[in-house]
Coordinates of C-alpha atoms in Angstrom, one line a residue:
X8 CA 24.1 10.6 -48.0
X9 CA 23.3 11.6 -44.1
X10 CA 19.9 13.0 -45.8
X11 CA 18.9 9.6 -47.1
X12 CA 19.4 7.6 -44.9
X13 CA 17.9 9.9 -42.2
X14 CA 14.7 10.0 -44.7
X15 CA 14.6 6.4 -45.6
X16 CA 14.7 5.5 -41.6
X17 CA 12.5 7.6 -40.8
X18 CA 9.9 6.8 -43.7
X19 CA 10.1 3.1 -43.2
X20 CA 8.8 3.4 -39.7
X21 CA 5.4 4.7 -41.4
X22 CA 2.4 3.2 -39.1
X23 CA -1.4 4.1 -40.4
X24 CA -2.5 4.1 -37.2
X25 CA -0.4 7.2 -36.6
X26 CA -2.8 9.3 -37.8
X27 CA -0.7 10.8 -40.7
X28 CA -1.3 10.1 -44.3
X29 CA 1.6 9.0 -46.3
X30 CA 2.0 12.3 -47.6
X31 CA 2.1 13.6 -44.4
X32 CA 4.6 11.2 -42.6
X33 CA 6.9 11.7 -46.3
X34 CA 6.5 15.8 -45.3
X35 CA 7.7 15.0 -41.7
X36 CA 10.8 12.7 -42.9
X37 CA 11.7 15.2 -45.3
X38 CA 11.5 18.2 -42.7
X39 CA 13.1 16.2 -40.0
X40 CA 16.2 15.3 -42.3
X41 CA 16.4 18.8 -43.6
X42 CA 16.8 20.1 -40.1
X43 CA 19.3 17.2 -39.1
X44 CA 21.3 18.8 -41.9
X45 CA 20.8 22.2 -41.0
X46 CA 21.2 22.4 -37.5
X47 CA 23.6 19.0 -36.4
X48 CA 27.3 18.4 -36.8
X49 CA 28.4 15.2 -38.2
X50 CA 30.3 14.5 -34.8
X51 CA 27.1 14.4 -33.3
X52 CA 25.6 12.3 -35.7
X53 CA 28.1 10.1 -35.2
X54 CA 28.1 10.2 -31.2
X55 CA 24.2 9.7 -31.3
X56 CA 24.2 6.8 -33.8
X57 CA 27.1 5.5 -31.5
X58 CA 25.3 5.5 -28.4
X59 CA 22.1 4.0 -30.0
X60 CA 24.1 1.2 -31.3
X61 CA 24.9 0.1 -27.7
X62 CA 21.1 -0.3 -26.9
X63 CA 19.3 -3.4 -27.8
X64 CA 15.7 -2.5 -27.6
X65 CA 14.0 -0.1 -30.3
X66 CA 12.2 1.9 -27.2
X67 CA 16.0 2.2 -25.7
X68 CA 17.2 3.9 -29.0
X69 CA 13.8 6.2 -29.2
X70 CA 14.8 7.1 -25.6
X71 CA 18.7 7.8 -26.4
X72 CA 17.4 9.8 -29.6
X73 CA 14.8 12.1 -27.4
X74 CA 17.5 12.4 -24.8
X75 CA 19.2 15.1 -27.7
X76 CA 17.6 18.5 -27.3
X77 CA 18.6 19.5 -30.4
X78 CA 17.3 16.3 -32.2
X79 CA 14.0 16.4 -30.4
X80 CA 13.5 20.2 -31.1
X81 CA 13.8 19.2 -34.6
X82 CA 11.6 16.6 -34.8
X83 CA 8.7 18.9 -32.6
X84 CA 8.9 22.1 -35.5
X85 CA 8.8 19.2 -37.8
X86 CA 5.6 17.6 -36.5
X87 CA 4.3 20.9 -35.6
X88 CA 4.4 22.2 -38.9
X89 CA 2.3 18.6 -40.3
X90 CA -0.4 19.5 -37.7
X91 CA -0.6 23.6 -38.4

């Protein structure tokens, strides 16, 4: 369940103007929920989704997300791997 609904956010935010395909940003959502699964604990799921919660502007919750190391390392070999 954490999978999907890491996936599903993080394909509905597709933007063509990113400059990935949709087979590209679908590659990056499913790498990027993989590695939540690999490499996070549920508790700090939970903390993380907690503390975005609190913030009211979407570029408050990017921020809060970023401010996880092990979140945004994730998300970096995850993008990496799209542009290699």
């Amino acid at each position: 369940r954490i999978w999907t609904n890491f996936y599903e956010s993080c394909y509905k935010e597709y933007d063509s103007s990113s400059g990935l395909t949709k087979q590209e940003h679908a590659e990056y959502c499913s790498c990027s929920a993989d590695g939540v699964i690999e490499k996070m604990e549920f508790r700090e799921l939970l903390l993380l989704e907690t503390n975005m919660l609190q913030e009211k502007t979407e570029e408050d919750q990017t921020r809060i997300l970023l401010a996880n190391d092990k979140l945004k390392n994730i998300l970096v070999d995850c993008i990496s791997k799209i542009y290699q």
